[in-house]
XYZ file of C-alpha atoms in Angstrom:
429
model
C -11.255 -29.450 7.864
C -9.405 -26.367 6.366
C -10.156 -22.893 6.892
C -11.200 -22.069 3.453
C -13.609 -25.449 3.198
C -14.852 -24.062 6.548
C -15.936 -20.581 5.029
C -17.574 -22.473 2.326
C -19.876 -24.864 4.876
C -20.469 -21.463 6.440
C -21.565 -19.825 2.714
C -25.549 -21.466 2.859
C -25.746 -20.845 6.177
C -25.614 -17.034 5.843
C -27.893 -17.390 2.140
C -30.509 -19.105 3.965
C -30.261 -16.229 6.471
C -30.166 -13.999 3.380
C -33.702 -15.575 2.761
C -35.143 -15.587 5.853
C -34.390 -11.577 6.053
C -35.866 -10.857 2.807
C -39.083 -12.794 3.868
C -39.339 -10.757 7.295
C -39.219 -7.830 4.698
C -42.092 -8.754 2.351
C -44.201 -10.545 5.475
C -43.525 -6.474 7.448
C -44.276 -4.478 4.497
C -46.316 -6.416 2.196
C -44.773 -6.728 -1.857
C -44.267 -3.425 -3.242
C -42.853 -2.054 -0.573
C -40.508 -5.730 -0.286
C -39.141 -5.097 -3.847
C -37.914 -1.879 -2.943
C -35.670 -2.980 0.129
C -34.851 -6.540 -1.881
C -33.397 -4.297 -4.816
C -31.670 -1.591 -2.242
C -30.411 -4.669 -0.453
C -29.134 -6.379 -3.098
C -27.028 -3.057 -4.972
C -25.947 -2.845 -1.342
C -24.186 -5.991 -1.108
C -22.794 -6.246 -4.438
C -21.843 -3.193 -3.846
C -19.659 -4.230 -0.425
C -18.226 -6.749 -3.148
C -16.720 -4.009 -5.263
C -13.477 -2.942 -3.945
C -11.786 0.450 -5.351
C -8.131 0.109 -4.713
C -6.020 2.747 -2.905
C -2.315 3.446 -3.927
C 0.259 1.395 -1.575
C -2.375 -0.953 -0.667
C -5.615 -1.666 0.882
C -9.174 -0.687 -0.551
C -12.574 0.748 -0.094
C -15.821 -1.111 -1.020
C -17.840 1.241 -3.618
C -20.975 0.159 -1.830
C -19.909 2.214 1.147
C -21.362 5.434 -1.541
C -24.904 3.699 -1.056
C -24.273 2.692 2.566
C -24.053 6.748 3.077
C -27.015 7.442 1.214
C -29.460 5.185 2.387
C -30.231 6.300 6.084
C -30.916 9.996 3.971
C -33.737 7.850 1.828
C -37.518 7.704 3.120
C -37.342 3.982 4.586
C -37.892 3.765 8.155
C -35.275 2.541 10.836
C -36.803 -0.534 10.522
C -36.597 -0.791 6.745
C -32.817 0.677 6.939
C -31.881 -2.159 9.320
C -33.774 -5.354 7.021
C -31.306 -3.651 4.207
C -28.140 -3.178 6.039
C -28.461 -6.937 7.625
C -29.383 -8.447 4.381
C -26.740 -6.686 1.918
C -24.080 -7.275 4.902
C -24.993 -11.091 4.867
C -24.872 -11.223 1.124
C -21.122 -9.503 1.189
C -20.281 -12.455 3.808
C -22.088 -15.256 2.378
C -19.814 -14.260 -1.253
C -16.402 -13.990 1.131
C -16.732 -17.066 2.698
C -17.297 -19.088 -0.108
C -13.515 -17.627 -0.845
C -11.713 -16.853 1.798
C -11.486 -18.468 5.315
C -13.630 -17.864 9.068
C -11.076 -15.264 9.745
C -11.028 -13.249 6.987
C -15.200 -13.336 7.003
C -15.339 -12.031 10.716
C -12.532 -8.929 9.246
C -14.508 -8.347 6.564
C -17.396 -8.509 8.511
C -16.216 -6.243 11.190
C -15.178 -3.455 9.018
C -18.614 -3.498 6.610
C -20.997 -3.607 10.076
C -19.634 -1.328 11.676
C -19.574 1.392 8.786
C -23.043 0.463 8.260
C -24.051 1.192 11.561
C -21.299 4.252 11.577
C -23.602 5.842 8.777
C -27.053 5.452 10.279
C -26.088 5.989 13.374
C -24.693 9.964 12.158
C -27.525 10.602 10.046
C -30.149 9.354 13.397
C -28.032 12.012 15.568
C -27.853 14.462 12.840
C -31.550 14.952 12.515
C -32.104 14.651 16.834
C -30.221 17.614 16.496
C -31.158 19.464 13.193
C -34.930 17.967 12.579
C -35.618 20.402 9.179
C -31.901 19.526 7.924
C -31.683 19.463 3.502
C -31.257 15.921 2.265
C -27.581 16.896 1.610
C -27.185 18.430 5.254
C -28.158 14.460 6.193
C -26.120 13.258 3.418
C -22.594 14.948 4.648
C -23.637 13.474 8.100
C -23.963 10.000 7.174
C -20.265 10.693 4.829
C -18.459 12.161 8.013
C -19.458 9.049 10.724
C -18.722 6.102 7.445
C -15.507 7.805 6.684
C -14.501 8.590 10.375
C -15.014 5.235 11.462
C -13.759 3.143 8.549
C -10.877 4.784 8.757
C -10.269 4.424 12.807
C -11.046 0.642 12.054
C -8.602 0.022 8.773
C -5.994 1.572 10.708
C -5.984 1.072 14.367
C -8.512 -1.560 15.370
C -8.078 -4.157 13.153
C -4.472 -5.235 13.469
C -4.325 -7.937 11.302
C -6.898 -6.463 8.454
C -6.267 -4.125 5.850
C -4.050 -0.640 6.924
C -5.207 2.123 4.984
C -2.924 5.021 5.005
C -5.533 7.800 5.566
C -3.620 10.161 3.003
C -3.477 8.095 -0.092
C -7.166 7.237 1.160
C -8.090 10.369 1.154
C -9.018 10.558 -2.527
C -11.421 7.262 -2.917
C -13.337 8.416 0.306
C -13.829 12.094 -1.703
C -14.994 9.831 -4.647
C -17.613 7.938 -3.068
C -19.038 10.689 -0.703
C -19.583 13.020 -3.711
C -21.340 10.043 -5.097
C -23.054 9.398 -1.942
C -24.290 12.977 -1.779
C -25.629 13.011 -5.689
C -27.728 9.387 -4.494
C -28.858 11.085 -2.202
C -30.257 13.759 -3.722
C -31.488 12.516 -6.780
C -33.294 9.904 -4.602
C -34.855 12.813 -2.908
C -36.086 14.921 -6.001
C -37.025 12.109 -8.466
C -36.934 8.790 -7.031
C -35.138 5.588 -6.893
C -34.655 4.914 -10.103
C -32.957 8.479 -10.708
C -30.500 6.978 -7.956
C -29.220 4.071 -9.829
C -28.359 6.817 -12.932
C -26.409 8.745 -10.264
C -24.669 6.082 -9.554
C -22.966 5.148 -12.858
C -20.008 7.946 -12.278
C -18.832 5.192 -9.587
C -17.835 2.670 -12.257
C -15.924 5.587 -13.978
C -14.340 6.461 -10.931
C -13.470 2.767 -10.292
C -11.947 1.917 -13.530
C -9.764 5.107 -13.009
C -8.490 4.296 -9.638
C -7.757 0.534 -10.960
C -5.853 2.185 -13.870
C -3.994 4.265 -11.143
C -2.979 1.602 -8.650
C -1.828 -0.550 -11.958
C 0.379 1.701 -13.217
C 1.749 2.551 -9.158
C 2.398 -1.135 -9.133
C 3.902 -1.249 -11.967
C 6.571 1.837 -11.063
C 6.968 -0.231 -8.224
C 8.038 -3.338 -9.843
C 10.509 -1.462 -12.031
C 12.157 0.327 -9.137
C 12.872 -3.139 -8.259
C 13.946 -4.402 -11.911
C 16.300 -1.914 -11.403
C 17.593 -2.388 -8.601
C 18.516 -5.701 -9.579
C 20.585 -4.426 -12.415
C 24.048 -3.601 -10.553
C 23.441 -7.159 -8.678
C 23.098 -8.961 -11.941
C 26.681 -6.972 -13.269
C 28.892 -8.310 -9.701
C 28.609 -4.819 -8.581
C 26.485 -5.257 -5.412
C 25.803 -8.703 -3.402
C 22.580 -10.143 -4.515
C 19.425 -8.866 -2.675
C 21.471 -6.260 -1.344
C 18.770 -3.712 -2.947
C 16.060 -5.363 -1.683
C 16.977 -6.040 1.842
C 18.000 -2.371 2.052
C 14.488 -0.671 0.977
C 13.443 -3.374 3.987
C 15.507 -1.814 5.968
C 14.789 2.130 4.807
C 11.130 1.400 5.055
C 11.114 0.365 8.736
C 13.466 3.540 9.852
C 11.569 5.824 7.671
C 8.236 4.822 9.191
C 9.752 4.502 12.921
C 11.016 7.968 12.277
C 7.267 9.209 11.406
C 7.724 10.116 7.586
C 4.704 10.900 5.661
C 3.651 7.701 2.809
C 5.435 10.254 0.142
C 8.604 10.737 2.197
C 8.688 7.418 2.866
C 8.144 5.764 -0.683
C 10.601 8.334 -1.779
C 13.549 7.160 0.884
C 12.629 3.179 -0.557
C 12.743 4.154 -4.064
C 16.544 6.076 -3.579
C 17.629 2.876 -1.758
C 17.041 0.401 -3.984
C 18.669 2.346 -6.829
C 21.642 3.845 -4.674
C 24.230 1.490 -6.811
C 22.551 2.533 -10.223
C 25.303 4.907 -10.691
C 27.978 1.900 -10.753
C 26.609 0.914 -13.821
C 28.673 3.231 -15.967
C 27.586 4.257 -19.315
C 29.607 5.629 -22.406
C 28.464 8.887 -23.319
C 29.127 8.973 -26.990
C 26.593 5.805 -27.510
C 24.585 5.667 -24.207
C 25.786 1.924 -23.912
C 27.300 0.324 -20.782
C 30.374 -0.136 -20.416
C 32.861 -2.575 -18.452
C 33.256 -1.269 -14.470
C 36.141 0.680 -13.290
C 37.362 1.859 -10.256
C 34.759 4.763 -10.271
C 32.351 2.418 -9.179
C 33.573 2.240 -5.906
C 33.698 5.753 -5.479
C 30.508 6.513 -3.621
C 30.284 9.818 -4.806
C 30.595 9.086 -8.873
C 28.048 6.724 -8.394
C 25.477 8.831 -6.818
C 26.303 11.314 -8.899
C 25.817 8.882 -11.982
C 22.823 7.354 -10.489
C 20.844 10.698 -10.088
C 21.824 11.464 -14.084
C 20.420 8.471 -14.892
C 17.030 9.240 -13.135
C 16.895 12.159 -14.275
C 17.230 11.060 -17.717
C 14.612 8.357 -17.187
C 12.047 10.487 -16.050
C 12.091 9.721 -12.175
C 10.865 12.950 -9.981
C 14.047 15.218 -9.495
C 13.211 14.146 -5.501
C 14.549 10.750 -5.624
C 17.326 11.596 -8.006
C 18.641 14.277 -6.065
C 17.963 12.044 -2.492
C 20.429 9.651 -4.621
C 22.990 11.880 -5.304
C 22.896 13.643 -1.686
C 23.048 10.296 -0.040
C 26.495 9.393 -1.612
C 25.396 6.069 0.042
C 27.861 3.155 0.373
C 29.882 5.480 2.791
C 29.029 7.212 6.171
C 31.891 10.120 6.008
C 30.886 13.282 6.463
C 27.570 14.654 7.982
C 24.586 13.629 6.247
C 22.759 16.752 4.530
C 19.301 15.405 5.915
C 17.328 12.825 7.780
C 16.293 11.285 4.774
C 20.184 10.595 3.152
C 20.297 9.679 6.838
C 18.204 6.997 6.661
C 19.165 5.456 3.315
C 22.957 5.744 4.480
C 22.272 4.019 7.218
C 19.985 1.083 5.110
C 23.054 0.293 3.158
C 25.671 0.215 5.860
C 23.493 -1.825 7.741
C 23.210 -3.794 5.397
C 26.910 -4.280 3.719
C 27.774 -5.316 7.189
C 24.843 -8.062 7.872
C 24.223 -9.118 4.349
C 22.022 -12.448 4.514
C 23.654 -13.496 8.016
C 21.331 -12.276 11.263
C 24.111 -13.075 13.136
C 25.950 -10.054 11.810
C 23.316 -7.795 13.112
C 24.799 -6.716 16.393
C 28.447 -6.152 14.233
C 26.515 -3.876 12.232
C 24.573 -1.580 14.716
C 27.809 -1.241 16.859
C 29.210 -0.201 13.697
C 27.217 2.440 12.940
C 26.927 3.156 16.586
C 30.691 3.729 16.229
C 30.956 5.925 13.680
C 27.615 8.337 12.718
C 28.905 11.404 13.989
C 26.125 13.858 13.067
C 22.334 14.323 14.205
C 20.733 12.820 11.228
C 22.883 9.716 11.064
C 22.753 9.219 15.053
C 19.035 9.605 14.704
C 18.631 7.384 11.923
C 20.994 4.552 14.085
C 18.963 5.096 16.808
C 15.751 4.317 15.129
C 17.352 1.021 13.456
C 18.679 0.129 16.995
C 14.997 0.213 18.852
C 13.756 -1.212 15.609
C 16.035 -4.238 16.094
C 15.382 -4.415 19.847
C 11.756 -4.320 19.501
C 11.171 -6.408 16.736
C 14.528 -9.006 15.888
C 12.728 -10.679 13.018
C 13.296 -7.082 10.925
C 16.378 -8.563 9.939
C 15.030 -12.197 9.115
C 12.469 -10.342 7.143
C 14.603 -8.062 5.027
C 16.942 -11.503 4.578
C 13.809 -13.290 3.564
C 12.906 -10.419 1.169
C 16.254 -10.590 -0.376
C 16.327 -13.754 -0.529
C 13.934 -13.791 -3.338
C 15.728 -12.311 -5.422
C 19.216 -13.559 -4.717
C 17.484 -17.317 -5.338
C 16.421 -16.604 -8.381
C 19.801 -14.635 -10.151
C 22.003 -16.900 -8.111
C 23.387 -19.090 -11.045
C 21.712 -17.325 -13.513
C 23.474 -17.935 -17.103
C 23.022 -14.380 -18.912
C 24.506 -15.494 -22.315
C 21.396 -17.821 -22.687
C 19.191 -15.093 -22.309
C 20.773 -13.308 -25.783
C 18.770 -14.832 -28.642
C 20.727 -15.159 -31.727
C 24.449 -15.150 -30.232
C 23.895 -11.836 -29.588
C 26.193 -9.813 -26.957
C 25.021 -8.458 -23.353
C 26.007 -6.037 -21.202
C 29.706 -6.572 -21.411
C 29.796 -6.159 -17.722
C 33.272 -7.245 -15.288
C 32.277 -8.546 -11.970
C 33.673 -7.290 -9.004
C 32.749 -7.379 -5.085
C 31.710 -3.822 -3.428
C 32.845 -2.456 -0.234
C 31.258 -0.318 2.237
């Protein structure tokens, strides 16, 4: 039996127990008080369903606004507990009909434990402060959701979703403000005020979707190109590719921020951008000359070409400081660092692992300032630590050097038309 058939066998199990927790709740508090907790149990759960995405991966359920404003409402613990048990086995009852046993118990994890996160703050919070405001309660029950979910989506579970707790930061604002506004307008009017209050969250969700499309899609042009110099015999295939592997790891092993980092990828995939030269009388491309080889006319040409596509002046001036390609002279910072030391790496190694000890003793050999030693360094323990950073980065390239490999450009111009009149030629580091 698969794993996904196995989540689905496991799917009626948890709606039966869906049913048998909604009849403790109307045989406990009789009917009216039952179609209260079914309908708070049931916005609950879809609501666990409802993912808002966060930039650079990972997500936050929009139910998690409810989930802080229900242990502020004026149902007992009891009643709180029938709702969090039956909207959590609704969320897992919907996952495992998609997704396998081990994805359910993640999911699982995560939801149950910021349920409990939640009540558990507001139960202290009012120990402590017993005449607290409904929004006094409300921030309490925000601080222990947020605190935990984000110790468990980025420490605890290791094979689940890591959320980086900056680019977080915003969706968590999001759904506590709506948390707090549930909360309140529960409070002053009554439930039915709450589900108005809650409509901003669709707005907000659409929004952050829009957001996370268009990062994706900055993303997937960085890499188009990237691609460009390979496609013109200017660069080996998947040489931009494996490099941002490469740059990623040693920026994060270095401790860069998510903007620092994203920035160092970005400048090495498009380091050979500049070899691409263009004439500047009819902003066409033109056939490759020497210059291209000369590390510092392509930077320079690179960053001009950034510039003049609208990329932040950060990565086009990271481009043009990097003069990557070559490691001569001192690097101007730890981040040229870094993406000199992606490429080199990289031009040595190519898409042989067997190359990878010729290319750490060669930049071993030859960084001679701080930046560049640290920058080696990190690569080295990288390396030592984890030897399947260079199968990865291969595999990564690979990809793309599959696809282009054999690729006939001159059938891609409808109509006879011309292409880039480009002249292939093989780089050196």
């Amino acid at each position: 039996m698969s794993a996904p058939d196995s989540g689905r066998r496991l799917s009626p199990v948890l709606v039966a127990a869906v049913g048998v927790t909604v009849g403790a709740a109307i045989a406990a508090t009789g009917p009216d008080r039952a179609r209260v907790l079914v309908g708070v149990a049931v916005a609950l759960g879809v609501g666990l369903l409802v993912t808002v995405p966060v930039p650079w991966g990972g997500s936050v359920p929009i139910g998690f606004a409810l989930a802080m404003a229900v242990p502020t409402t004026p149902l007992t613990l009891q009643e709180q507990g029938i709702v969090a048990v039956a909207a959590l086995t609704i969320a897992l009852a919907v996952t495992a009909n998609r997704h396998d046993l081990a994805e359910v118990g993640r999911v699982g994890s995560r939801l149950a434990l910021a349920l409990l996160a939640a009540g558990a703050a507001v139960f202290a919070f009012d120990l402590v402060v017993p005449e607290a405001t409904v929004l006094a309660r409300a921030g309490a029950g925000i601080l222990g959701l947020v605190a935990v979910d984000a110790l468990v989506t980025r420490w605890v579970l290791v094979d689940g979703e890591h959320l980086e707790l900056k680019s977080a930061a915003p969706v968590h604002l999001t759904l506590a403000c709506a948390a707090a506004l549930i909360a309140v307008a529960t409070d002053q009017v009554g439930v039915a005020m709450a589900a108005v209050a809650g409509l901003p969250l669709l707005i907000a969700r659409f929004s952050f979707l829009r957001y996370a499309s268009a990062t994706d899609t900055l993303g997937q042009t960085v890499q188009a190109l990237g691609l460009v110099p390979e496609l013109a015999g200017l660069s080996p295939l998947g040489h931009s590719e494996r490099t941002a592997c490469y740059a990623d790891v040693v920026a994060g092993e270095l401790g860069f921020d998510r903007a620092t980092r994203q920035r160092i990828v970005t400048a090495s995939r498009l380091h050979r951008l500049g070899a691409v030269p263009l004439d500047d009388s009819t902003g066409e491309a033109v056939p490759a000359t020497d210059a291209a080889d000369d590390h510092t006319t392509v930077a320079v040409q690179g960053a001009s070409i950034l510039r003049d596509v609208g990329f932040t002046s950060e990565v086009a001036d990271l481009v043009e400081s990097a003069k990557a390609g070559s490691l001569e002279g001192p690097a101007p910072s730890l981040e040229a660092a870094v993406v000199r030391v992606a490429v080199a790496f990289d031009m040595v190694v190519g898409d042989d692992p067997d190359l990878a000890d010729r290319g750490l003793s060669l930049l071993t050999g030859v960084a001679r300032d701080g930046a560049t030693r640290r920058a080696t360094a990190a690569l080295f323990r990288l390396i030592a630590d984890r030897p399947a950073t260079v199968t990865d980065a291969i595999a990564a390239g690979d990809r793309f050097r599959q696809a282009a490999s054999g690729l006939d450009l001159e059938s891609l111009v409808a109509g006879g038309g011309d292409i880039l009149p480009f002249t292939r030629r093989k780089s050196a580091l």
